[in-house]
Tab-separated table of C-alpha atoms in Angstrom:
chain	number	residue	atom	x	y	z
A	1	UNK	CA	52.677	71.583	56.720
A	2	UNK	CA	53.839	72.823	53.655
A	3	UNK	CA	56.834	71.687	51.087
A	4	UNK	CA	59.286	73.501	49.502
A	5	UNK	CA	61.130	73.388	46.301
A	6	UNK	CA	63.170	75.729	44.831
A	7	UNK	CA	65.243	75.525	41.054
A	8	UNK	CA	67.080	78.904	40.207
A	9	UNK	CA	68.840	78.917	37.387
A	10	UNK	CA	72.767	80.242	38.434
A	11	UNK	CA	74.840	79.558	35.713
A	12	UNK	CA	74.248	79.043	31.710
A	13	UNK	CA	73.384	76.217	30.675
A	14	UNK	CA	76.658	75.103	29.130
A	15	UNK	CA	78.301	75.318	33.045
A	16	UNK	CA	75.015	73.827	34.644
A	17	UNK	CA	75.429	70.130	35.533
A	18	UNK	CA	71.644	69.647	36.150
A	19	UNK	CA	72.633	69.418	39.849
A	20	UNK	CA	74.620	66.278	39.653
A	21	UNK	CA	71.884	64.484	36.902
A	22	UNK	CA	73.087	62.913	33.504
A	23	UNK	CA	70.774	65.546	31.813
A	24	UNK	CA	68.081	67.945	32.457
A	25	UNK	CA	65.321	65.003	31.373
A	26	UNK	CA	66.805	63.308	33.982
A	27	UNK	CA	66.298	66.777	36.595
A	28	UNK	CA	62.518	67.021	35.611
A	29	UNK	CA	61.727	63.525	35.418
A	30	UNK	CA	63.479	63.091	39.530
A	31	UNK	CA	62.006	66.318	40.088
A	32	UNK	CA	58.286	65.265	38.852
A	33	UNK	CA	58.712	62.153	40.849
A	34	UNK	CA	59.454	64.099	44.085
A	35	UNK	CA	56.580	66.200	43.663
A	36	UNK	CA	54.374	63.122	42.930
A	37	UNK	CA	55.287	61.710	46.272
A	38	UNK	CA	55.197	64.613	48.261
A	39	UNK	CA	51.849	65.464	47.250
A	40	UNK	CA	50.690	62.363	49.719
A	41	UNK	CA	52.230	63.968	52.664
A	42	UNK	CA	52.328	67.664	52.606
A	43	UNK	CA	49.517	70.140	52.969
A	44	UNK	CA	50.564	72.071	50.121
A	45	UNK	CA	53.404	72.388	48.024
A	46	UNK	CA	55.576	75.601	46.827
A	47	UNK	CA	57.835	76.023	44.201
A	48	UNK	CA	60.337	79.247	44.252
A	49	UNK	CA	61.785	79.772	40.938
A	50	UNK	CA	63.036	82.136	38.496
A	51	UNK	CA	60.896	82.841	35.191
A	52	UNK	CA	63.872	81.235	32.799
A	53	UNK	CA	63.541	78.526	34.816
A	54	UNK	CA	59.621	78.150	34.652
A	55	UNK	CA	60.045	77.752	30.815
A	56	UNK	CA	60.478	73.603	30.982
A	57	UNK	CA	59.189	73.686	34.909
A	58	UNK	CA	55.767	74.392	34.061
A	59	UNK	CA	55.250	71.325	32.473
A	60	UNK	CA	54.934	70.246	36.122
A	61	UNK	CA	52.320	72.892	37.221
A	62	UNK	CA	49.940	70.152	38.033
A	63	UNK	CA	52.055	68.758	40.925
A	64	UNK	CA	52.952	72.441	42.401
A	65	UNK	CA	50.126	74.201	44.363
A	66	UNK	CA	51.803	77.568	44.447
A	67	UNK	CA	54.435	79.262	42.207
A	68	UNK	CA	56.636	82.319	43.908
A	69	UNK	CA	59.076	84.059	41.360
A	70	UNK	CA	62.491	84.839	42.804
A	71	UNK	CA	63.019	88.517	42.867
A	72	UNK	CA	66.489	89.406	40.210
A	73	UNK	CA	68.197	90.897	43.130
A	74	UNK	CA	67.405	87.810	45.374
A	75	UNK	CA	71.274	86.156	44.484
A	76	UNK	CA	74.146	88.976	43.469
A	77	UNK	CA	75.009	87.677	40.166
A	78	UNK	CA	78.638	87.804	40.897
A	79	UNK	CA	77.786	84.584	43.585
A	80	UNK	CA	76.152	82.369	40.829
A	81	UNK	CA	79.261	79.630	41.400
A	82	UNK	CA	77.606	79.339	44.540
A	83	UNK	CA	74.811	76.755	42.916
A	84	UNK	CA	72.626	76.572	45.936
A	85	UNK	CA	72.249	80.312	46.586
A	86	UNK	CA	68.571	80.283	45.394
A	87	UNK	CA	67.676	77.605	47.755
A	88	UNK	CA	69.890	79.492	50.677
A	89	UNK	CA	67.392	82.742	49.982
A	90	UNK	CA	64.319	80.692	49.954
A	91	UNK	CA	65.205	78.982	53.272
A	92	UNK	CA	66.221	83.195	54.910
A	93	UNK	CA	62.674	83.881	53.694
A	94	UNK	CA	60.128	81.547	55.367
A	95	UNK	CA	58.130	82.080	58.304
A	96	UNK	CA	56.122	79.356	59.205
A	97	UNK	CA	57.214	75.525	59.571
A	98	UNK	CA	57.781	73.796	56.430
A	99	UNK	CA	60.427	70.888	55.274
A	100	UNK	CA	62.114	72.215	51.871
A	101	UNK	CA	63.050	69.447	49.293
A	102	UNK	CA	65.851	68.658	46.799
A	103	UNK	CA	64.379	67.910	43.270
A	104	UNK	CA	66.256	63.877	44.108
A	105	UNK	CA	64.062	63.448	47.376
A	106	UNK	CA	61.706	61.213	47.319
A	107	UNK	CA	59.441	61.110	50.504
A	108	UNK	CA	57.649	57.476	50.326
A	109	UNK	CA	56.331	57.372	53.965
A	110	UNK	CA	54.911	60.241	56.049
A	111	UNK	CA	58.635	59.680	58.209
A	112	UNK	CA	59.288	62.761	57.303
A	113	UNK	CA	56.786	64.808	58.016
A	114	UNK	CA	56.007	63.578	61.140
A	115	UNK	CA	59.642	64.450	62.166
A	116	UNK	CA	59.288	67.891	60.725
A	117	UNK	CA	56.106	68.417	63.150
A	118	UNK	CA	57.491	67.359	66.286
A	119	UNK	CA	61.248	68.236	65.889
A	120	UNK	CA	62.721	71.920	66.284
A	121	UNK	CA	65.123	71.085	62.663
A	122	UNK	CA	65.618	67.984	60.759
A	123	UNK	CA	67.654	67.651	58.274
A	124	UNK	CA	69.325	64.850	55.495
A	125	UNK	CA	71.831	63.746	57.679
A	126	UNK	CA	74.582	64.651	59.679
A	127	UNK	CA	78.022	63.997	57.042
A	128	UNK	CA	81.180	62.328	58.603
A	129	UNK	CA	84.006	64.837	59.613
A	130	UNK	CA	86.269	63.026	57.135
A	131	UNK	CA	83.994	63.184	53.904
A	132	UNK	CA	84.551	65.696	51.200
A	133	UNK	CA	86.948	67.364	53.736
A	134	UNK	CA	89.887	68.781	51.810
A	135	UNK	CA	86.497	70.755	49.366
A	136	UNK	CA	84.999	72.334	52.865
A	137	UNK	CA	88.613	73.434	53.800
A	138	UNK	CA	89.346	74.818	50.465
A	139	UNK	CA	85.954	76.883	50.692
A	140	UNK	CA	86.252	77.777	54.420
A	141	UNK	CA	89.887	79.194	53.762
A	142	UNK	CA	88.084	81.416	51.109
A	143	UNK	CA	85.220	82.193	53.360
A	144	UNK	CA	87.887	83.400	56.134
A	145	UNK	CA	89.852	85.481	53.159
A	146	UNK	CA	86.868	87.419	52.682
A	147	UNK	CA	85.849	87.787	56.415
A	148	UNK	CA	83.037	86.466	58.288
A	149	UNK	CA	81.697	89.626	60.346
A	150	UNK	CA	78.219	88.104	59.278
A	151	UNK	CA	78.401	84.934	59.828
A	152	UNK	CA	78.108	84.438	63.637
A	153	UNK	CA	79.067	81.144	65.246
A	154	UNK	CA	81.552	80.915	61.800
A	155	UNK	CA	84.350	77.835	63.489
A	156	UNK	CA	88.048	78.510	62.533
A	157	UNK	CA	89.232	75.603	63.415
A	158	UNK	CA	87.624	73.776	60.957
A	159	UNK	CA	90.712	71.654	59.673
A	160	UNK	CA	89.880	69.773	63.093
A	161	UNK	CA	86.373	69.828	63.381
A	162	UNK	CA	84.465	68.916	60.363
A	163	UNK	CA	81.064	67.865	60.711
A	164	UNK	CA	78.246	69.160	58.297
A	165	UNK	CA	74.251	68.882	57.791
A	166	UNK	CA	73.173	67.975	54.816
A	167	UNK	CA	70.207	69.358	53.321
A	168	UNK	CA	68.609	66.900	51.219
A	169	UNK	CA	65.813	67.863	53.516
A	170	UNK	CA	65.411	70.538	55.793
A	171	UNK	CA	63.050	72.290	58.289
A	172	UNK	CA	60.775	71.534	61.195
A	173	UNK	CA	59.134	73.885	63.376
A	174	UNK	CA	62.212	75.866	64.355
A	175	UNK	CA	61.843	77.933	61.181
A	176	UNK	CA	62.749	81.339	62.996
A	177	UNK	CA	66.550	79.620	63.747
A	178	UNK	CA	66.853	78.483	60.026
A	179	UNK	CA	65.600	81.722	58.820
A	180	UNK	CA	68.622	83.580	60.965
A	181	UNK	CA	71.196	81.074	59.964
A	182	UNK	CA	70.106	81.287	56.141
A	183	UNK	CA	70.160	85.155	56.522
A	184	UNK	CA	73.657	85.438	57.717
A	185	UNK	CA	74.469	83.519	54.588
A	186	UNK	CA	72.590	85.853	52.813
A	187	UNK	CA	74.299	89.205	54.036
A	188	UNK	CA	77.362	87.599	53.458
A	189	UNK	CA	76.528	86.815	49.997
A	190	UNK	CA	75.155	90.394	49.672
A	191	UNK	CA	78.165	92.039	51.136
A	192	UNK	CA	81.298	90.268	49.935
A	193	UNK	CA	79.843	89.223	46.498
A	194	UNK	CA	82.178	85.954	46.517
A	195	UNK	CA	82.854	84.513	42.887
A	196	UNK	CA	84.096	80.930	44.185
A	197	UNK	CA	81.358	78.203	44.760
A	198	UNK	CA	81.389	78.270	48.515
A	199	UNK	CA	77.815	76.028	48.100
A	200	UNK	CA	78.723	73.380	50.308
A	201	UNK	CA	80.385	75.271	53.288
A	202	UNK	CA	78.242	77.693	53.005
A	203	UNK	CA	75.127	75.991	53.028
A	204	UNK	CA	75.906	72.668	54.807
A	205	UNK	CA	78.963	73.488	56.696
A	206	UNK	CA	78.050	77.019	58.086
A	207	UNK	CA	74.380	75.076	59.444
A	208	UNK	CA	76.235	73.006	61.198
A	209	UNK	CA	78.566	75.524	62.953
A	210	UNK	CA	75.784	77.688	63.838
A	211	UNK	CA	73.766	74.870	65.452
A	212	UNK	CA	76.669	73.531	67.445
A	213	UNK	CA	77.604	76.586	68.393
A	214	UNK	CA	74.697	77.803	70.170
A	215	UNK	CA	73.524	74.282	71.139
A	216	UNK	CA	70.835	73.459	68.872
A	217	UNK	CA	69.122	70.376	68.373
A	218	UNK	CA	69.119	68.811	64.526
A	219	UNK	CA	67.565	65.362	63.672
A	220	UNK	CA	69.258	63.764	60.966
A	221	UNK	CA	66.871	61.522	58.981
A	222	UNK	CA	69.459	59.115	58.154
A	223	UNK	CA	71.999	57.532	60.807
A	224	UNK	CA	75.413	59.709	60.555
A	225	UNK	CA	78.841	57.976	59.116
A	226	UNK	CA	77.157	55.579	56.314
A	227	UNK	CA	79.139	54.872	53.086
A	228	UNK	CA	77.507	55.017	50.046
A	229	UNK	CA	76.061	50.818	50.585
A	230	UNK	CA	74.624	51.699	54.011
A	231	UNK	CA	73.215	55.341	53.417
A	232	UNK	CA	71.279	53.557	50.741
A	233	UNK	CA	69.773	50.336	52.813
A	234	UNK	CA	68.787	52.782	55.415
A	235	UNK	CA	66.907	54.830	52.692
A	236	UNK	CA	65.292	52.150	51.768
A	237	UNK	CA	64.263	51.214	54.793
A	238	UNK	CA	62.955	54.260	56.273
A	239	UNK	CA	61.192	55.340	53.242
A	240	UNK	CA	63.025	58.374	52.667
A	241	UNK	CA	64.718	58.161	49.167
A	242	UNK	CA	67.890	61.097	48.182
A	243	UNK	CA	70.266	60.102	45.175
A	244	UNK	CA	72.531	61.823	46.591
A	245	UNK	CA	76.309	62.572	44.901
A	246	UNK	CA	77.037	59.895	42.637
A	247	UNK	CA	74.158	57.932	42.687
A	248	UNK	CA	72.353	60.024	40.207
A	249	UNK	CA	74.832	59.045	37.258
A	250	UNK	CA	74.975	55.753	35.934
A	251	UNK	CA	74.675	52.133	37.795
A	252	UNK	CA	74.674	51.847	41.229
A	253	UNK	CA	74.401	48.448	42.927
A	254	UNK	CA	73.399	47.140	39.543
A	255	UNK	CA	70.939	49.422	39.182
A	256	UNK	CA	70.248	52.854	37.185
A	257	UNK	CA	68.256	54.871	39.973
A	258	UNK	CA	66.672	57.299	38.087
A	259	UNK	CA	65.396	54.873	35.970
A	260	UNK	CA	63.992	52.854	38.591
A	261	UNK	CA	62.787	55.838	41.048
A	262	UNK	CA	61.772	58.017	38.667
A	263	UNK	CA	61.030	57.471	34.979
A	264	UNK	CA	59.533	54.214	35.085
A	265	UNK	CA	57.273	55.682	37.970
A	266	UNK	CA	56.193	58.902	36.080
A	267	UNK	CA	55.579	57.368	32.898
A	268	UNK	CA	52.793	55.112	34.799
A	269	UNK	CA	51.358	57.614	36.888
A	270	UNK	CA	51.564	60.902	34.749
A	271	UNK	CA	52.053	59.642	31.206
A	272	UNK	CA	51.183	63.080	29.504
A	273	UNK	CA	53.722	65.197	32.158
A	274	UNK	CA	56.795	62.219	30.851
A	275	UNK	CA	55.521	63.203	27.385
A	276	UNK	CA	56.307	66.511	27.604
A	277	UNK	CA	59.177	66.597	29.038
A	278	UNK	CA	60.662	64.080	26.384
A	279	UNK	CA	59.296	66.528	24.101
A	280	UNK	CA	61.341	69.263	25.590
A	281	UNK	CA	64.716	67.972	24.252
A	282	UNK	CA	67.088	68.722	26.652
A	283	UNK	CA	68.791	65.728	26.725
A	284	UNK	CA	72.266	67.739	26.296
């Protein structure tokens, strides 16, 4: 089975918060570390990118097996708020099972991948109605404005019914469902050319919706309705590592994680991949 990564870059630098990272050291050092891990488990690994983006990521061409360029007209530039529309295109594209992978997943046990073989979709987990709920109704309410002709299965009643899947990880062997769910996002994209961020509802809250909707099976790697203390326990104890939201900045539980889980790690294994990417700069 194959792995998939994807880093598009969406907005300038100067707006780009390294996907939730203190810095983009930080972003290649948690991404190197992912790819270091996955390498155990997966059959081969793919990295979707864009060519501005390939300037500091090919310091890790060792760790990637294949490199596919995002096409310009992949992502209407008038939806770069919406950050994760490069990984929404990659996911409309594939056609074979896979598992794709956030650049702060960190697969330590095959867990995963045996999920991804036997399971129609997995995904990160399965997020509490109540969390992050007033940002999914402020981006549905924009998603309605504009009109949702193509997104089928699209819930109105979302003020009630909140419930999305996170994608930390995705896939399994369903990948003809994700490709149609990921595609609808897509045409909508394509067609209504929103300028908001709709990232979240879009790419976690829409899944959801669509899967309930026509009764589809998802297997959340972690248990659902976990605060922060118990999300990370049970990541620890599975295996299955994602610094998700806040834990990427700063202390948590006494302890700087992308220190821990990835520096410290890819200095000792790949020395002369952390020297580059110190060498890079981009500590700003």
């Amino acid at each position: 089975m194959k792995g998939i990564y994807t880093q598009l870059e969406v907005k300038s630098p100067k707006k780009n918060a390294f996907y939730g990272f203190m810095s983009k050291t930080h972003f290649l050092l948690s991404t190197t570390y992912s790819l270091m891990n996955s390498r155990n488990w997966f059959d081969k690994l793919v990295l979707y990118t864009d060519k501005n983006s390939w300037e500091h990521m090919s310091v890790l061409e060792e760790l990637i097996d294949e490199v596919i360029f995002i096409p310009n007209d992949a992502v209407p530039r008038e939806c770069y708020a919406t950050w994760s529309a490069g990984k929404i295109w990659v996911l409309s594209q594939q056609n074979e099972p896979y598992v794709h992978l956030d650049n702060d997943a960190y697969v330590l046990t095959p867990k995963i991948i045996i999920e991804a073989k036997s399971k129609p979709i997995i995904c990160h987990i399965k997020e509490p109605s109540l969390l992050h709920k007033d940002g999914y109704v402020r981006q549905f309410k924009i998603i309605e404005k504009y009109g949702t002709e193509e997104l089928p299965g699209f819930e109105h009643d979302f003020n009630h019914h909140i419930t999305s899947y996170a994608t930390g990880v995705v896939g399994g062997q369903s990948w003809d469902i994700l490709q149609e769910i990921f595609g609808n996002v897509m045409n909508f994209l394509h067609n209504k050319k929103p300028v908001e961020d709709l990232a979240t509802a879009l790419e976690q809250g829409y899944f959801a919706m669509f899967c309930r909707g026509n009764n589809i099976d998802v297997e959340p790697m972690l248990l659902e309705n976990m605060n922060y203390d118990k999300c990370w326990r049970e990541m620890r104890r599975t295996g299955y590592i994602h610094l998700v939201g806040g834990l990427k900045k700063g202390l948590f539980l006494g302890e700087d994680l992308v220190k821990k889980y990835a520096e410290e790690k890819v200095l000792m294994a790949y020395p002369h991949i952390y020297k580059k990417i110190i060498n890079l700069g981009l500590e700003d």
